[in-house]
Coordinates of C-alpha atoms and ligand atoms in Angstrom, one line a residue:
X1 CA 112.7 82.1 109.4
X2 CA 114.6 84.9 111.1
X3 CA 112.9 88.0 112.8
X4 CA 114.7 91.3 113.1
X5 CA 113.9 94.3 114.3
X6 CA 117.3 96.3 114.0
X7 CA 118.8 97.4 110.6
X8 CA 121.8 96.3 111.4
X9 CA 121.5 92.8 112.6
X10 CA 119.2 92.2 109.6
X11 CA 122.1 93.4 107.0
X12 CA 124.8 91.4 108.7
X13 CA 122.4 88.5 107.5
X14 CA 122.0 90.1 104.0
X15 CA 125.5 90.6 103.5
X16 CA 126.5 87.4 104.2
X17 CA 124.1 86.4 101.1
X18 CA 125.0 89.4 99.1
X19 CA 128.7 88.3 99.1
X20 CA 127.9 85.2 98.0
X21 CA 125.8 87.0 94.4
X22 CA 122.6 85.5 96.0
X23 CA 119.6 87.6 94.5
X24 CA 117.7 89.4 98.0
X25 CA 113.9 89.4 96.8
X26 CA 111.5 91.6 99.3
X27 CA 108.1 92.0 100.2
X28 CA 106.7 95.0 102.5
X29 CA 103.6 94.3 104.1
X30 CA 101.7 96.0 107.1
X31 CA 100.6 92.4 108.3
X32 CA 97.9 91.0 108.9
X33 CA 98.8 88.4 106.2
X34 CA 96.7 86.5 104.1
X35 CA 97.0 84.6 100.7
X36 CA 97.2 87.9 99.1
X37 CA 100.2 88.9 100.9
X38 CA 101.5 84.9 100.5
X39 CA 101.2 84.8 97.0
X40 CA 104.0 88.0 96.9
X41 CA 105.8 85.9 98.8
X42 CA 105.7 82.6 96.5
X43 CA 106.7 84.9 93.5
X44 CA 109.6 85.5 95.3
X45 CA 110.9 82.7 96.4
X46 CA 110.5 81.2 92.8
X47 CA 112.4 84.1 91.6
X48 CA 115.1 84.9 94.2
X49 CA 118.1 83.3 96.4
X50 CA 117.1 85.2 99.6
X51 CA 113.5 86.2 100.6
X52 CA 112.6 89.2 102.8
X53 CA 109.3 89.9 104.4
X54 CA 108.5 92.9 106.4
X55 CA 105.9 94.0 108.8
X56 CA 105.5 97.7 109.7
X57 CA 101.9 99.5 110.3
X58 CA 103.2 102.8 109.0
X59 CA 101.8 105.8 110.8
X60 CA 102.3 108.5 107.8
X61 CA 100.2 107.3 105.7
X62 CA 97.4 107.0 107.6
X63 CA 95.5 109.8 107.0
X64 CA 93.1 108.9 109.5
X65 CA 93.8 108.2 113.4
X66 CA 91.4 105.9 113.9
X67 CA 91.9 103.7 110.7
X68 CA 95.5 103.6 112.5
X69 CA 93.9 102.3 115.9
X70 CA 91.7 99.9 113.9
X71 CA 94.3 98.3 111.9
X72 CA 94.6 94.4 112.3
X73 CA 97.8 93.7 114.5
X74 CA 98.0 89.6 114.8
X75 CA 102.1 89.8 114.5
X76 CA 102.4 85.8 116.2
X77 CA 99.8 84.4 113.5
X78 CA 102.0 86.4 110.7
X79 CA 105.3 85.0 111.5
X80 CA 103.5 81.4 111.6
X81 CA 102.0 82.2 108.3
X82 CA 105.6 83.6 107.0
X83 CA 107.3 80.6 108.1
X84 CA 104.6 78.3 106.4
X85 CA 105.4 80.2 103.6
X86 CA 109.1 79.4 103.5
X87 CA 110.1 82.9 104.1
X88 CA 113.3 83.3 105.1
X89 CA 113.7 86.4 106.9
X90 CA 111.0 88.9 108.2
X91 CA 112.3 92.2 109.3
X92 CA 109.7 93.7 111.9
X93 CA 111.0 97.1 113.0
X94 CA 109.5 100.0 115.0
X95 CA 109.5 103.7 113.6
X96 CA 112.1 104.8 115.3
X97 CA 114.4 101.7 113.7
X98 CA 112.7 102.4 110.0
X99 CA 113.1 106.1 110.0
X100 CA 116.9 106.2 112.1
X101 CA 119.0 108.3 109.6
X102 CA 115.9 109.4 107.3
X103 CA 117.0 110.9 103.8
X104 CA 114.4 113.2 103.8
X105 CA 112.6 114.2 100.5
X106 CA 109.3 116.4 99.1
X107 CA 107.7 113.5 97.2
X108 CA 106.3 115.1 94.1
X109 CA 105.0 112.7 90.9
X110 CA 102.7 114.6 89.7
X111 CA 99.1 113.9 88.6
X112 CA 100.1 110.2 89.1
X113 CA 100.2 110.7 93.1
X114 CA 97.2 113.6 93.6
X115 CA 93.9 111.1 91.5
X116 CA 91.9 108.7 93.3
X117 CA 93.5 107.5 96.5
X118 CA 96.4 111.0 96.1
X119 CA 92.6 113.0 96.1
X120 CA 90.9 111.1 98.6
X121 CA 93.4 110.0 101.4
X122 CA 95.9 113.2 101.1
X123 CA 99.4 112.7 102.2
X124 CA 98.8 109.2 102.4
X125 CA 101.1 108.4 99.1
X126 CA 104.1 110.8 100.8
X127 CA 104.1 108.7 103.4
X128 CA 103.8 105.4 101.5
X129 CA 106.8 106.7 99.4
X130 CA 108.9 108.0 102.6
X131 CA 108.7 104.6 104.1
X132 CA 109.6 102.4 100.8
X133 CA 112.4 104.4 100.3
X134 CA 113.7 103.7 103.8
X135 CA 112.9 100.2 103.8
X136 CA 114.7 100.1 100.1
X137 CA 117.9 101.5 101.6
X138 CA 117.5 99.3 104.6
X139 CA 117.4 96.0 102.7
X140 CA 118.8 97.0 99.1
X141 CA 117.0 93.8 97.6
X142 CA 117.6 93.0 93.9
X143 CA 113.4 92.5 93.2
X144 CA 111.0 94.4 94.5
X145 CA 107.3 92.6 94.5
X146 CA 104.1 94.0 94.7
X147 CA 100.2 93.5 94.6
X148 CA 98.1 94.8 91.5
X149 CA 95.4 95.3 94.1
X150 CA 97.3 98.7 94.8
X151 CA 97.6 99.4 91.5
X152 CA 98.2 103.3 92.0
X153 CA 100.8 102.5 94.8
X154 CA 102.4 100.2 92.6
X155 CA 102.7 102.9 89.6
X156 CA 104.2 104.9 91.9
X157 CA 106.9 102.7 93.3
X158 CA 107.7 102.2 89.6
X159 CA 108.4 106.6 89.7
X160 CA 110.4 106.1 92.8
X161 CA 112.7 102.9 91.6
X162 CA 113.1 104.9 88.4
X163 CA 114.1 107.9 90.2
X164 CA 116.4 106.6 93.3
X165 CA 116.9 102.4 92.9
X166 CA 117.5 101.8 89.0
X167 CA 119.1 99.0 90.1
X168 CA 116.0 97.1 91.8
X169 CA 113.4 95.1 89.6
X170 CA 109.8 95.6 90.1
X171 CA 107.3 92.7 90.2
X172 CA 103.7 93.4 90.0
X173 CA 101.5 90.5 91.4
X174 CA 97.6 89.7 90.5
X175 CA 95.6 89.7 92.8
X176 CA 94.1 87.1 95.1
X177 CA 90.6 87.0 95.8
X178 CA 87.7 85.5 98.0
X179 CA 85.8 82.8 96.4
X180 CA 82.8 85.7 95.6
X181 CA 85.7 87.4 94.0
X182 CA 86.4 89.8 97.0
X183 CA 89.8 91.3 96.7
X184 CA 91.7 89.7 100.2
X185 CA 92.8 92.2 102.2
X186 CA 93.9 92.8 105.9
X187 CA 90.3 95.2 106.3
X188 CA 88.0 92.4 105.3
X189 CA 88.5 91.4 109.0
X190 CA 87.3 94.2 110.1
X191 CA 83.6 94.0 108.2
X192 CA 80.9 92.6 110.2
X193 CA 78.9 89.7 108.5
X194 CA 76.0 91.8 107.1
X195 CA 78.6 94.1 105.2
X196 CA 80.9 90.9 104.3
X197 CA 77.8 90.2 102.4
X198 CA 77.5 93.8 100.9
X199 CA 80.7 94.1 99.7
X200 CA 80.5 90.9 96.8
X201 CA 78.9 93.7 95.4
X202 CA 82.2 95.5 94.8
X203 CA 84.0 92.7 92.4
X204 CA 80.7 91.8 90.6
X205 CA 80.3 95.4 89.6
X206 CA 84.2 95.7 88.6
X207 CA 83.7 92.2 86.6
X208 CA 80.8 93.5 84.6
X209 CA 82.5 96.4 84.3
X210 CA 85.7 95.8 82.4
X211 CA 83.5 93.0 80.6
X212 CA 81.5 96.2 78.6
X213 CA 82.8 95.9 75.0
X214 CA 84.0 99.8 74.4
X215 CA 84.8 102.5 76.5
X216 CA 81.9 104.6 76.0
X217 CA 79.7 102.0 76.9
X218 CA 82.0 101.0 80.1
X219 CA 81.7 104.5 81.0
X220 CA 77.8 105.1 81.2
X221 CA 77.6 101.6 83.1
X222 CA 80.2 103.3 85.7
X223 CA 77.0 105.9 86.3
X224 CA 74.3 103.5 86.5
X225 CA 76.6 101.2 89.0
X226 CA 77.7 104.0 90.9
X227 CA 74.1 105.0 91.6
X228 CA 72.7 100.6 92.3
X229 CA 75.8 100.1 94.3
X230 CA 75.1 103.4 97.0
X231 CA 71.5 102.5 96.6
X232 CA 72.7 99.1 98.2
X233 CA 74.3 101.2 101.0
X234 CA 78.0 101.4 99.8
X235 CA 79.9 105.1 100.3
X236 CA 81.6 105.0 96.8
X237 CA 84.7 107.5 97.5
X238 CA 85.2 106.6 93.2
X239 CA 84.4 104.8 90.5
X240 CA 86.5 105.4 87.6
X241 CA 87.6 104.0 84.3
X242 CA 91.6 104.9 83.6
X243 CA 94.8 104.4 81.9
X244 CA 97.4 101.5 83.1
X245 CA 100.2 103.7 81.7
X246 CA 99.7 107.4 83.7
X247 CA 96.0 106.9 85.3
X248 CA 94.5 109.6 83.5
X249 CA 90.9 109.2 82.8
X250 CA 90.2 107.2 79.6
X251 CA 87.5 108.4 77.0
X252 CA 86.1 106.9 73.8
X253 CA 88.8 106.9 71.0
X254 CA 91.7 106.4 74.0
X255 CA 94.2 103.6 72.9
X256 CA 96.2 101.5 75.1
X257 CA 94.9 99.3 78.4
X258 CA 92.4 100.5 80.7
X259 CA 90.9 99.5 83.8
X260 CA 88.4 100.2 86.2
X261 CA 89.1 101.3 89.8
X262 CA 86.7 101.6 93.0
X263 CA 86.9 102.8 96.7
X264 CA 84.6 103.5 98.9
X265 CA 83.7 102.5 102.2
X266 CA 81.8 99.2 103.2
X267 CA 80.0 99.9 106.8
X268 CA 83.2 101.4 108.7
X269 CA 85.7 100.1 106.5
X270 CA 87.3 101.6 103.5
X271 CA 88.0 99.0 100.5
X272 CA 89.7 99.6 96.9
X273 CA 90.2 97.2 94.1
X274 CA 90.8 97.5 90.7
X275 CA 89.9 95.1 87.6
X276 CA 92.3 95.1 83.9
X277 CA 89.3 95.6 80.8
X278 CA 89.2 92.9 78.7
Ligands
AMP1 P1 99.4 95.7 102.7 O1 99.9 94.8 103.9 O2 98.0 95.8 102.6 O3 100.2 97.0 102.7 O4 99.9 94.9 101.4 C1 101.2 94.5 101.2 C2 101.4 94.1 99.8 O5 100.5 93.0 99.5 C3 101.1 95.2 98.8 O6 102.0 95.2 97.7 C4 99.7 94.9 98.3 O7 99.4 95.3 97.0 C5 99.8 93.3 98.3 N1 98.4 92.8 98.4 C6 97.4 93.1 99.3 N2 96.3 92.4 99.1 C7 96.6 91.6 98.0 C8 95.8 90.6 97.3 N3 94.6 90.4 97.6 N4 96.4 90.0 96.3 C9 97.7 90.2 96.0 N5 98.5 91.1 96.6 C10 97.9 91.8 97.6

């Protein structure tokens, strides 16, 4: 695997693929990888020529400076992982590198971008967006791939290939979880071992959840979970049962596919996930 950190080097090596009509498949990642993150990657070596990985911690959409301190950083044990993987390039730039001749735009999609984490972690999805875009034009990869964990993030990089990179196909990926069902992400590190513990809680909730066998019903069990699960000590930022196709909320009577979404904070470290309804 090759490691960049300059645009340019990194699309001397592209080009050279590009020429050749190799598909350029690409993953962004903050690091800290783990099977979620690999499994991105396995979808797209199986569907691509060319794979890119890339690591950036990026600081606008942290809407908190501390979260920002507190993010994982284990960049040696990542490229090992990468490599394992069979990755073939990882581009690892700083912000001066990602941001160098920034297009810059008003992100504005709507409802889409200002429920759940839009409401609860603001300007966080403008700076997701900013930085997407950049690394879009940066690599200009033929697939796009993504985790279904961030299901709103993903919705919304749907809007912005729409919008600015027709040309790029979007991949959603399931996610991976912990054998007690916890959603794998780069925070879990973070939770001590009485709140790793606590936060099974979170998936067995979204799995009895989406198991209910109408939407009424689903939503009155949100209430009573909402209240077992902070009884239990978990900050629940929401709880919410909505629609795949524009994440409005869904009531009794909505058609089309639903599912349930959660944030909230575990101890000192905010987790989301997200379950499909039967
Ligand atoms: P992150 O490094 O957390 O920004 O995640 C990078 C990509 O990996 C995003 O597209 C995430 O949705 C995806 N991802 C994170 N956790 C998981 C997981 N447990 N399973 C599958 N994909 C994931």
């Amino acid at each position: 695997m090759q490691v960049f950190t300059s645009n340019s080097h990194l699309q001397g090596a592209l080009d050279h693929y590009r020429l050749e009509s190799k598909s350029i498949g690409f993953v962004p990642t903050m690091g800290a990888i783990h099977q979620g993150h690999l499994s991105l990657i396995k979808k797209a070596l199986a569907t691509c020529d060319r794979v890119v990985a890339s690591i950036f911690i990026n600081p606008r959409q942290f809407n908190n400076a501390i979260d920002l301190a507190r993010y994982p950083r284990t960049i040696e044990r990542d490229i090992d992982l990468l490599k394992g993987a069979g990755c073939h390039y990882l581009y690892n730039p700083n912000e001066a590198e990602v941001f160098k001749n920034e297009e810059s735009i008003s992100w504005d999609f709507g409802e889409l971008m200002r429920v759940m984490e839009g409401e609860y972690r603001p300007g966080h999805f403008e700076g997701m967006l900013s930085v997407v875009h950049q690394l879009l034009l940066i690599i200009q990869p033929n697939d796009l791939f993504m985790g279904e964990k961030d299901f709103q993030q993903a919705a919304l990089v749907r809007q912005l290939l729409n919008m600015r990179h027709k040309n790029i196909r979007f991949h959603l990926v399931g996610t991976v979880r912990e054998p007690d069902g916890l959603a794998m992400s780069s925070r879990n590190a973070l939770l001590s071992p009485e709140d790793r513990v606590l936060a099974r809680l979170i998936p067995s909730a979204l799995m009895q959840l989406v198991a209910t066998p109408d939407i009424a019903t689903c939503v009155s069990a949100i209430d009573r979970f909402s209240q077992s699960l902070s009884a239990s000590g978990i900050k629940i930022d929401y709880l919410q049962l909505r629609r795949d196709a524009d994440l409005g909320e869904m009531k009794p009577g909505d058609l089309g596919h639903g599912r349930v979404f959660f944030a909230g904070h575990v101890g000192r470290v905010r987790l989301i996930d997200n379950l499909a309804r039967n």
